[in-house]
Amino acid sequence: MTPPKPCTGTTSVSVALLEQGLTVAHQAFTKQAFMLADAVSDAPCFSDYRQLDVLFPNAKFVYLDRPLDKWLPSMRMLLGRMMVHLDKDNGRFHPVMKRSFNHCFDIWQVEDVADEAHLTACYQRHQQQVFNYFAGRDDFIALDISVDGSLTALMAFIGLSDAQGIHSQQSLSQLHSQPSFPKLNFPQLNMGRNVASWDEYKHPNKISANASGPDKRKFFDYRLD
């Protein structure tokens, strides 16, 4: 599971994991979506990681980092497109997605959610909360997918690279120091103003965010703090 902020590479990571043979839900709004997916990214993981950690005690968590100066313009553009659909009463987005964005970005409490100072505070608060929560744990890793070799580090972390002699407990800098380090990188998707790459990408391992199961399309009954 990934508890990153939006606009940090969740689509690129999701596609890369599909290509590694995992079942992936880019977003998950039902219990069944979580049950079917090997990996879940984006909403609601970035807001619900504490609750999901309790529900899935054997899960591994990946925080996708991105420099603030690159994240801010992408996030402002994304919110400009999404806000009408995140409206509390009339927006067409799923209620779980609306709740996730409100939890992390106070979209229903502030006048200008795209204000640079507001988003900077949200960025820093979320990062600090995630790092504090997972401090000292070996089932958590932080990655910047623009760094050379970051896909290899992720594969090692989730146990897909043992045959190459890469160990999940090594940091990315340690991996880079190895002469035989294979620098695998993530595909670059959702570049510029394109925010539909996940929907356009066809793969049999994709899991629908609204997958129906024994509880139909019910979500978990936990509450956020």
Backbone as a ProteinNet text record, in pm:
[ID]
protein_1_A
[PRIMARY]
MTPPKPCTGTTSVSVALLEQGLTVAHQAFTKQAFMLADAVSDAPCFSDYRQLDVLFPNAKFVYLDRPLDKWLPSMRMLLGRMMVHLDKDNGRFHPVMKRSFNHCFDIWQVEDVADEAHLTACYQRHQQQVFNYFAGRDDFIALDISVDGSLTALMAFIGLSDAQGIHSQQSLSQLHSQPSFPKLNFPQLNMGRNVASWDEYKHPNKISANASGPDKRKFFDYRLD
[TERTIARY]
84.2	0	88.1	38.3	115	39.7	100.8	36.6	94.8	110.9	168.4	61.6	104.5	13.6	-12.7	-124.9	-143.5	-32.3	-16	85.2	227.7	247.6	382.9	425.8	345	384.4	305.5	185.9	110.6	73.7	43.3	9.5	129.9	245.3	367.5	400.9	386.7	414.4	313.2	187.5	83.2	108.4	142.1	168.9	292.2	395.5	517	488.7	406	373.2	285.3	197.5	122.2	216.4	317.3	413.6	498.7	504.4	576.7	486.9	362.6	272.1	179	179.6	91.9	-45.4	-146.8	-277.6	-277.9	-328.8	-314.8	-446.4	-485.9	-595.3	-534.5	-548.2	-493.8	-566	-696.8	-776.3	-863.6	-910.4	-991.2	-1101.1	-1225.6	-1338	-1432.1	-1391.2	-1470.7	-1378.9	-1437	-1359.6	-1300.5	-1382.5	-1339.7	-1220.5	-1213.5	-1097.7	-969.4	-974.1	-857.3	-826.8	-929.6	-909.6	-844.9	-880.3	-832.6	-694.6	-656.8	-533.8	-413.1	-301.2	-173.9	-121.5	-153	-105.6	-217.1	-227.6	-325.2	-249.8	-276.3	-211.3	-317.7	-274.8	-363.5	-477.3	-592.7	-703.5	-758.4	-785.7	-777.6	-650.3	-547.5	-428.5	-360.3	-359.1	-285.4	-352.5	-480.6	-547.6	-572.7	-583.7	-630.5	-521.2	-394.8	-287.9	-286.7	-323.9	-325.1	-429.9	-548.4	-656.2	-626.8	-571.8	-538.8	-423.8	-334.7	-224.7	-278.1	-384.7	-446.9	-520.6	-590.9	-667.8	-579.5	-462.9	-372.6	-234	-219.1	-94	29.2	12.5	128.1	159.4	89.1	109.7	241	294.2	408.5	360.4	423.1	378.9	491.5	456.6	553.6	508.4	593.7	565.5	636.3	559.1	617.2	643.3	769.3	809.9	832.6	823	850.2	885.8	988.7	1026.1	907.7	896.8	783.2	767.5	879.1	869.2	815	827.8	770.3	628.3	603	469.9	364.4	399.4	301.2	230.5	303.1	230.9	145.2	191.7	112.5	-14.7	-3.1	-118.6	-218.4	-169.8	-260.9	-337.4	-269	-335.8	-440.1	-403.4	-495.6	-620.8	-601.8	-716.5	-805	-742.9	-820.5	-917.1	-875.8	-961.2	-1060.9	-1022.3	-1100.1	-1202	-1182.3	-1261.2	-1411.7	-1453.9	-1597.4	-1653.2	-1570.5	-1614.5	-1594.3	-1519.9	-1498.6	-1596.7	-1687.7	-1787.1	-1860.3	-1875.4	-1928.6	-2066.4	-2150	-2288.3	-2315.9	-2254.3	-2290.7	-2180.2	-2059.5	-1949.7	-1973.2	-1926.8	-1954.2	-1855	-1745.4	-1645.8	-1700.4	-1640.8	-1683.8	-1668.7	-1762.9	-1754.3	-1623.2	-1566.5	-1439.5	-1327.9	-1329.5	-1228.5	-1244.6	-1367.8	-1392.5	-1341.3	-1371.8	-1329.1	-1178.3	-1110.8	-964.6	-903.5	-953.8	-899.9	-930.2	-1048.6	-1080.3	-992.4	-966.7	-886.1	-744.9	-688.9	-549.2	-535.1	-638.7	-625	-732	-819.6	-920.9	-1000.6	-1038.8	-1099.6	-1235.5	-1299.8	-1431.6	-1422.7	-1303.2	-1288	-1217.5	-1145.7	-1068.1	-1127.8	-1107.8	-1164.8	-1090.6	-957.7	-876.1	-785.8	-833.3	-757.8	-626.9	-618.2	-497.3	-395.5	-424.6	-329.9	-196.6	-88.5	43.3	81	54.1	88.1	7.2	-120.9	-205.4	-155.1	-126.5	-81.3	56.1	141.3	272.5	254.9	166.3	140.8	83.2	-6.2	-63.6	42.9	130.7	240.9	329.3	371.1	463.6	397.1	270.9	198.6	182.5	141.1	119.9	250.7	356.2	485.3	531.4	519.8	564	480.1	350.5	263.1	297.3	320.3	354.6	487.7	587.8	720.7	719.2	643.5	633.8	565	459.4	383.1	465.9	542.7	617.9	763.3	800.2	939.1	989.8	1105.4	1170	1114.9	1022.2	961.1	1028.2	1038.7	1101.5	1000.3	872.2	770	728.6	819.2	793.2	916.9	893.7	1003.4	954.5	1041.3	1011.5	1092	1025.2	1090.5	1052.9	1149.4	1124.6	1142	1034.3	1042.5	1125.3	1163.2	1249	1395.9	1429.7	1567.8	1603.2	1718.3	1763.9	1764.7	1705.6	1707.2	1595.8	1502.2	1397.9	1305.5	1284.1	1200.9	1269.7	1398.9	1472.2	1460.3	1470.4	1457.8	1319.7	1216.9	1081.4	1065.3	1116	1107.5	1177.4	1290.1	1361.3	1280.3	1220.7	1142.9	1025.6	958.9	842.7	878.5	1009.1	1052.8	1051.4	1065.9	1065.9	1205.1	1309.4	1442.9	1545.8	1501.1	1596.5	1696.1	1651.7	1739.5	1853.9	1837.9	1943.8	2037	2013.3	2100.5	2075.5	1956.4	1922.5	1841.3	1874.6	1808.7	1719.1	1598.3	1497.4	1535.3	1624.6	1658.4	1766.5	1818.3	1919.7	1855.8	1920.8	1870.8	1904.3	1839.1	1865.1	2009.6	2067.2	2206.1	2300	2268.2	2350.2	2342.3	2222.7	2206.2	2287.5	2287.3	2362.7	2512.2	2560.9	2704.1	2750	2655.6	2692.5	2727.4	2839.5	2880.5	2775.6	2702.4	2608	2465.5	2450.8	2318.1	2243.4	2130.7	2053.5	1958.9	1983	1906.9	1777.2	1676.7	1546.3	1465.3	1397.5	1324	1175.9	1096.1	952.7	915.7	805.4	755.1	707.6	725.6	683.9	545.8	444.8	305.7	247.5	128.6	61.6	152.7	219.3	307.3	225.1	268.3	198.6	56.7	-37.9	-177.6	-253.4	-181.9	-248.3	-267.2	-392.4	-419.8	-509.4	-509	-597.7	-522.3	-391.8	-313.2	-358	-400.1	-441.4	-564.2	-662.6	-783.1	-751.2	-655.7	-620.8	-534.1	-469.2	-377.1	-455.5	-442.2	-515.4	-424.7	-473.9	-394.7	-488.8	-472.7	-563.7	-553.2	-444.8	-426.2	-483.2	-543.4	-602.7	-726.4	-737.3	-851.8	-937.7	-1066.5	-1157.5	-1165.6	-1164.9	-1178.5	-1312.4	-1410.8	-1545.6	-1581.3	-1480.8	-1504.9	-1607.7	-1697.9	-1803.4	-1765.3	-1799.4	-1767.5	-1879.2	-1847.7	-1950.2	-2031.1	-1967.8	-2038.6	-2079.5	-2091.9	-2124.7	-2019.5	-2061.2	-1963.3	-1944.6	-1960.7	-1944.3	-1796.5	-1771	-1636.2	-1619.9	-1500.3	-1476.5	-1552.4	-1582.2	-1663.6	-1582.2	-1451	-1371	-1395.5	-1350.6	-1358.8	-1217.9	-1199	-1071.2	-1065.9	-944	-926.3	-961.4
-119	0	124.4	228.6	352	463.4	524.6	639.4	771.8	792.8	918.9	1023.4	1146.3	1248.7	1225.5	1275.2	1271.7	1349.5	1323.5	1391.2	1354.9	1231.8	1186.7	1064.6	1023.4	910.8	784.6	794.3	672.1	595.3	664.8	594.6	520.4	584.6	520.1	396	405.2	291.4	180	216.2	115.8	39.2	110.5	45.1	-43.9	3.9	-76.6	-206.3	-200.5	-320.8	-416.2	-361.8	-447.9	-527	-460.4	-524.8	-628.5	-620.5	-720.6	-837.9	-836.3	-947.9	-933.4	-818.3	-797.7	-749.4	-781.1	-720.8	-586.5	-483.1	-347.5	-271.5	-206.6	-110.5	27.9	112.9	247.9	322.6	300.8	347.2	230.7	232.8	122	178.2	162.4	218.7	111.8	-15	-124.4	-221	-299.3	-404.7	-499	-535.3	-634.5	-587.3	-459.8	-408.5	-433.1	-412.2	-439.1	-588.6	-670.9	-815.2	-869.7	-813.6	-864.9	-813	-698.4	-632.7	-672.6	-697.8	-713.5	-577.8	-474.9	-339.9	-240	-143.2	-34.5	97.1	189.6	320.4	429.3	550.5	666.6	651.3	713.9	714.6	573.6	535.7	617.9	596.2	537.7	501.4	622.8	735.7	850.7	912.6	885.4	937	829.1	702.3	594.8	495.2	531.8	434.1	375.7	454.2	401.1	290.3	316.1	218.3	94.8	115.2	2.7	-80.1	-15.3	-86	-184.7	-147.6	-236.2	-350.5	-318.4	-419.8	-519.5	-473	-557	-556.7	-630.7	-622.8	-673.4	-748.5	-798.3	-713.5	-603.4	-517.5	-440.1	-401.9	-311.4	-177.5	-70.8	62.8	139.2	205.7	281.3	426.8	515.5	658.4	713.5	766.5	825.5	972.9	1009.9	1146.7	1223	1352.8	1439.8	1576.5	1640.4	1773.5	1869.6	1951.3	2042	2132.6	2182.2	2276.2	2211.1	2080.1	2008.8	1961.5	1929.9	1881.3	1991.1	2111.3	2218.9	2250.9	2276.2	2308.7	2193.5	2069	1954.3	1942.4	1964.7	1951.9	2063.9	2182.1	2293.3	2268.8	2214.8	2182.3	2072.8	1969.8	1859.8	1908.1	1989.3	2039.8	2128.7	2204.4	2287.3	2205.5	2085.7	1996.8	1919.5	1889	1795.8	1860.3	1985.8	2042.4	2036.2	2058.3	2053	1913.9	1811.6	1673.8	1630.1	1710.5	1681.7	1756.1	1830.8	1903.5	1808	1851	1762.9	1708.3	1788.9	1748.5	1706.1	1774.9	1752.5	1691.8	1676.9	1622.2	1476.8	1437.3	1302.3	1198	1241.3	1144.7	1062.2	945.3	853.2	919.9	895.2	955.9	925.9	807.7	775.3	863.8	889	976.5	1119.4	1167.1	1301.8	1312.6	1211.6	1212.7	1215.1	1137.8	1132.7	1268.2	1333.8	1465	1567.9	1560.6	1655.6	1632.5	1506.8	1474.2	1531.6	1526.3	1569.3	1714.7	1768.6	1902.5	2001.4	1960.8	2052.1	2121.3	2045.2	2107.1	2168.8	2127.5	2183.7	2289.9	2317.3	2412.4	2541.6	2540.9	2659.5	2723.5	2852.2	2926.7	2896.4	2889.2	2863.8	2744.7	2626.7	2505.5	2499.9	2572.8	2570.8	2676.3	2749	2848.4	2782	2842.4	2780.1	2757.4	2853.5	2838.4	2725.6	2717	2610.3	2473.4	2457.2	2327.5	2291	2390.6	2363.7	2309.6	2370.3	2323	2181.3	2153.3	2018.3	1916.8	1951.8	1865.4	1830.8	1933	1912.6	1836.6	1868	1799.4	1651.7	1620.2	1481	1402.8	1461.1	1392.9	1363	1461.2	1441.9	1337	1337.9	1239.4	1097.5	1081.4	948.8	900.7	986.8	946.9	917.6	994.1	967.3	833.8	806.4	683.9	560	564.5	446.7	445.8	537.2	547.5	415.5	371.4	252.1	120.8	124.4	1.5	-44.7	-177.9	-231	-267.9	-235.3	-258.8	-128.2	-30.6	101.2	148.3	212.2	270.5	399.1	497.2	621.2	624.2	657.6	659.9	785.5	839.3	941	870	854.3	769	832.1	960	1022	985.2	926.4	888.8	761.7	760.3	644.3	519.6	412.4	286.8	271.2	365.3	358.5	238.2	195.3	77	-47.6	-56.1	-169.1	-171.1	-53.6	-47.1	-92.3	-53.5	-95.5	-246.3	-300.4	-444.8	-521.4	-470	-535.2	-529.7	-416.2	-396.3	-492.5	-516.5	-604.6	-749.8	-778	-916.2	-974.6	-889	-938.2	-946.6	-915.5	-907.9	-993.2	-1090.3	-1170.5	-1242.8	-1283.1	-1358.3	-1273.7	-1140.5	-1051.4	-1012.4	-1068.7	-1039.8	-903.7	-849.4	-719.4	-741.9	-675.4	-699.1	-582.2	-613.6	-511.2	-412.8	-448.2	-358.3	-256.5	-265.4	-170.7	-42.1	69	196.3	210.8	306.3	328.6	368.4	449.4	490.9	371.7	278	157.8	71.8	62.5	-14.8	46.3	178.1	245.8	217.9	191.8	171.3	33.5	-56.2	-189.9	-188.2	-247.3	-246.7	-308.1	-408.3	-479.6	-425.7	-309	-253.7	-229.7	-297.7	-275.9	-158.4	-49.3	72.8	70.6	2.7	-1.1	119.7	181.4	303.4	287	377.2	373.3	436.3	390	459.1	597.7	694.2	831.4	854.3	851.2	868.1	992.7	1031.4	1151.4	1272.6	1286.7	1401.6	1521.4	1642.6	1762.8	1765	1785.4	1796.5	1666.2	1557.5	1429	1361.4	1347	1284.5	1162.4	1103.4	989.6	863.8	860	747.5	614.1	611.4	484.8	429.2	512.4	466.4	419.2	482.1	447.1	322.3	286.6	173	43.2	-47	-173.1	-285.9	-360.4	-471.8	-565.9	-697	-790.9	-791.9	-738.1	-739.9	-616.7	-526.4	-408.7	-448.1	-394.7	-419.9	-294.1	-311.3	-197.2	-140.5	-9.1	57	24.7	-12.5	-40	-187	-274	-417.3	-465	-551.5	-603.9	-742.2	-769.5	-899.4	-947.1	-1029.8	-1081.6	-971.6	-859.7	-745.7	-643.2	-690.9	-605.7	-496	-370.9	-262.7	-184.1	-252.6	-187.5	-159.5	-47.1	-12.7	-55.7	-44.9	-77.2	23.2	-19.1	66.2	144.6	156.2	235.8	385.9	463.8	609.8	668	778.3	849.3	932.8	952.5	1035.1	1179.8
0	0	0	-63.7	-67.1	4.7	108.1	172.1	124.8	-7.2	-51.4	-71.4	-91.4	-137.9	-286.4	-339.2	-484.1	-554.2	-682.8	-765.6	-724.8	-680.5	-644.2	-725.2	-823.5	-908.5	-885.6	-829	-798.9	-924.6	-1033.8	-1157.9	-1212.2	-1212.9	-1262.4	-1180.9	-1049.4	-962.5	-988.1	-1001.7	-1024.9	-1154.5	-1260.7	-1389.1	-1379.5	-1311.3	-1296.5	-1221.6	-1119.1	-1042.6	-1123.1	-1205.9	-1297	-1385.8	-1437	-1526.8	-1454.3	-1322.5	-1243.6	-1206.1	-1251.4	-1228.6	-1110.3	-1042.8	-928.4	-975.1	-894.9	-916.8	-844.6	-912.2	-860.6	-871.9	-763.2	-763	-744.1	-842.3	-828	-716.5	-706	-593.7	-548.9	-424.9	-373.8	-284.4	-328.3	-255.5	-200.9	-209.5	-153.4	-81.2	8.6	73.6	-30	-128.1	-225.2	-306.9	-336.8	-410.2	-331.8	-200.5	-116.9	-110.5	-108.5	-101.2	-228.7	-343.8	-472.2	-510.1	-457.8	-502.2	-418.6	-487.2	-418	-372.5	-448.2	-417.1	-442.1	-352.3	-365.2	-350.9	-440.1	-431	-430.5	-400	-402.9	-301.7	-330.6	-234.8	-213.6	-87.3	34.2	114.8	53.3	132.4	193.4	120.5	173.4	295.1	316.1	435	540.5	497.7	585.9	624.7	608.2	627.6	769.3	869.8	1006.6	1020.1	970.9	981.1	896.4	778	691	748.5	818.8	884.7	987.1	1056.8	1155.9	1086.1	978.6	907.2	833.1	787.3	709.7	775.5	885.8	964.2	890.7	783.3	708.5	586	570.2	453.9	465.9	350	345.1	290.2	337.8	301.5	233	125.4	45.6	40	87	79.7	-42.9	-137.4	-257.5	-231.2	-232	-202.6	-332.9	-324.6	-439.1	-386	-440.7	-391.2	-396.2	-293.7	-280	-402.3	-456.7	-568.2	-695.8	-705.7	-819.9	-790	-664.3	-626.1	-631.6	-587.4	-576.6	-708.7	-817.9	-941.9	-992.9	-974.1	-1016.5	-933.5	-803.2	-715.9	-741.9	-768.2	-796.5	-926.1	-1026.4	-1151.9	-1130.7	-1052.2	-1026.3	-954.1	-850.5	-775.6	-861.8	-952.4	-1042.6	-1126.2	-1161.4	-1240.3	-1154.2	-1031.6	-951.2	-859.2	-821	-712.7	-737.5	-861.3	-888.9	-860.7	-879	-855.4	-710.6	-633.3	-491.4	-402.2	-463.9	-386.5	-292.3	-168.3	-64	-97.5	-154.9	-179	-322.9	-419.1	-558.7	-644	-589.4	-667.5	-705.3	-823.3	-872.9	-823.3	-760.2	-713.6	-597.2	-578.9	-473.7	-336.3	-244	-109.7	-37.1	-56.4	9.2	-44.5	-174.5	-233.4	-183	-176.4	-123.3	20	101.1	240.7	252.8	168	171.8	142.2	39	3.7	111.7	169.6	276	398.3	430	546.7	534.5	414.6	396.3	351.8	286.1	227.6	272.7	365.1	419.3	308.6	205.7	88.1	116.9	225	257.8	366.4	415.1	525.4	484.7	373.9	336.3	211.4	199.9	86.6	-42.1	-35.6	-155.3	-129	-166.9	-137	-215	-326.9	-408.7	-367.1	-259.8	-209.8	-177.2	-222.7	-208.8	-62.7	22.9	164.4	227.4	191.1	245.1	201.2	72.3	22.8	79.3	97.3	157.9	299.7	375.2	512	510.3	416.6	405.4	371.1	278.5	236.4	356.3	427.8	540.1	653.9	680.9	788.2	757.1	634.7	596.1	601	547.5	547.7	689.5	777.7	915.2	985.8	962	1024.2	978.1	849.9	796.4	852.6	850.3	898.8	1047.9	1123.4	1267	1292.7	1219	1241.1	1209.3	1102.1	1059.2	1107	1192.8	1237.8	1295.6	1250.2	1303.3	1252.5	1158.2	1108.7	980.1	965.6	845.2	736.7	759.1	657.4	591	594.9	537.9	463.5	346.8	271.1	206.2	194.2	123.9	-5.2	-116.7	-246.6	-323.6	-395.3	-497.1	-630.6	-706.4	-825.4	-936.7	-922.7	-1023.4	-1004	-890.5	-861.9	-938.3	-999.4	-1075	-987.2	-1036	-962.6	-861.6	-857.5	-755.1	-774.4	-898.4	-919.8	-864.6	-882.4	-826	-674.5	-612.1	-466.6	-421.4	-495.9	-460.2	-476.7	-585	-607.7	-496.4	-453.4	-344.1	-215.4	-189.9	-67.5	-59.3	-172.1	-169.8	-199.9	-214.4	-225.9	-364.7	-468	-605.9	-666.3	-587.2	-646.3	-575.4	-493.2	-417.5	-507.4	-625.2	-714.5	-765.1	-759.8	-805.1	-690	-573.4	-459.9	-399	-419.3	-363	-237.2	-130.9	-2.7	32.6	79.5	101.3	211	299.4	409.1	371.1	248.6	207.6	157.8	187.2	138	-9.4	-74.5	-216.4	-239	-149.8	-166.6	-153.9	-65.3	-52.1	-177.1	-233.2	-355.8	-469.9	-478.1	-583.4	-573.7	-453.3	-434.5	-480.3	-506.9	-551	-699.4	-739.5	-880	-972.2	-923.5	-1009	-997.6	-937.1	-912.1	-1043.1	-1067	-1189.6	-1172.9	-1240.7	-1220.2	-1301.3	-1246.3	-1310.3	-1266.2	-1362.2	-1332.7	-1365.2	-1313.4	-1334.4	-1467.9	-1529.8	-1649	-1611.2	-1699.2	-1670.9	-1731.4	-1644.2	-1685.8	-1620.7	-1668.9	-1617.3	-1624.1	-1738.3	-1756.8	-1804.1	-1766.4	-1808.9	-1756.2	-1845.6	-1805	-1824	-1857	-1874.7	-1739.9	-1697.8	-1568.5	-1584	-1704.1	-1728.4	-1766.8	-1745.1	-1792.9	-1734.4	-1608.6	-1547.9	-1618.8	-1645.9	-1714.4	-1856.3	-1918.2	-2055.5	-2063.8	-1955.4	-1956.2	-1938.8	-2032.7	-2031.6	-1983	-1883.6	-1830.5	-1756.4	-1772.5	-1706.1	-1554.5	-1497.9	-1352.6	-1282.8	-1359.1	-1296.2	-1216.1	-1095.7	-1008.3	-1003.1	-1023.9	-1018.9	-878.1	-868.4	-738.8	-673.4	-754.6	-704.1	-713.7	-706	-718.2	-615.9	-661.7	-574.4	-524.3	-398.2	-338	-248.3	-148.5	-56.9	11.3	40.1	99.9	-5	-128.1	-242.9	-255.9	-256.4	-271.4	-141.5	-30	99.5	125.9	194.4	236.8	381.8	436.3	577.8	666	789.7	876.2	978.7	957.7	1050.9	1029	1127.5	1117.6	1120.3	1050.7	1056.4	1182.9	1234.5	1354.7	1325.4
[MASK]
+++++++++++++++++++++++++++++++++++++++++++++++++++++++++++++++++++++++++++++++++++++++++++++++++++++++++++++++++++++++++++++++++++++++++++++++++++++++++++++++++++++++++++++++++++++++++++++++++++++++++++++++++++++++++++++++++

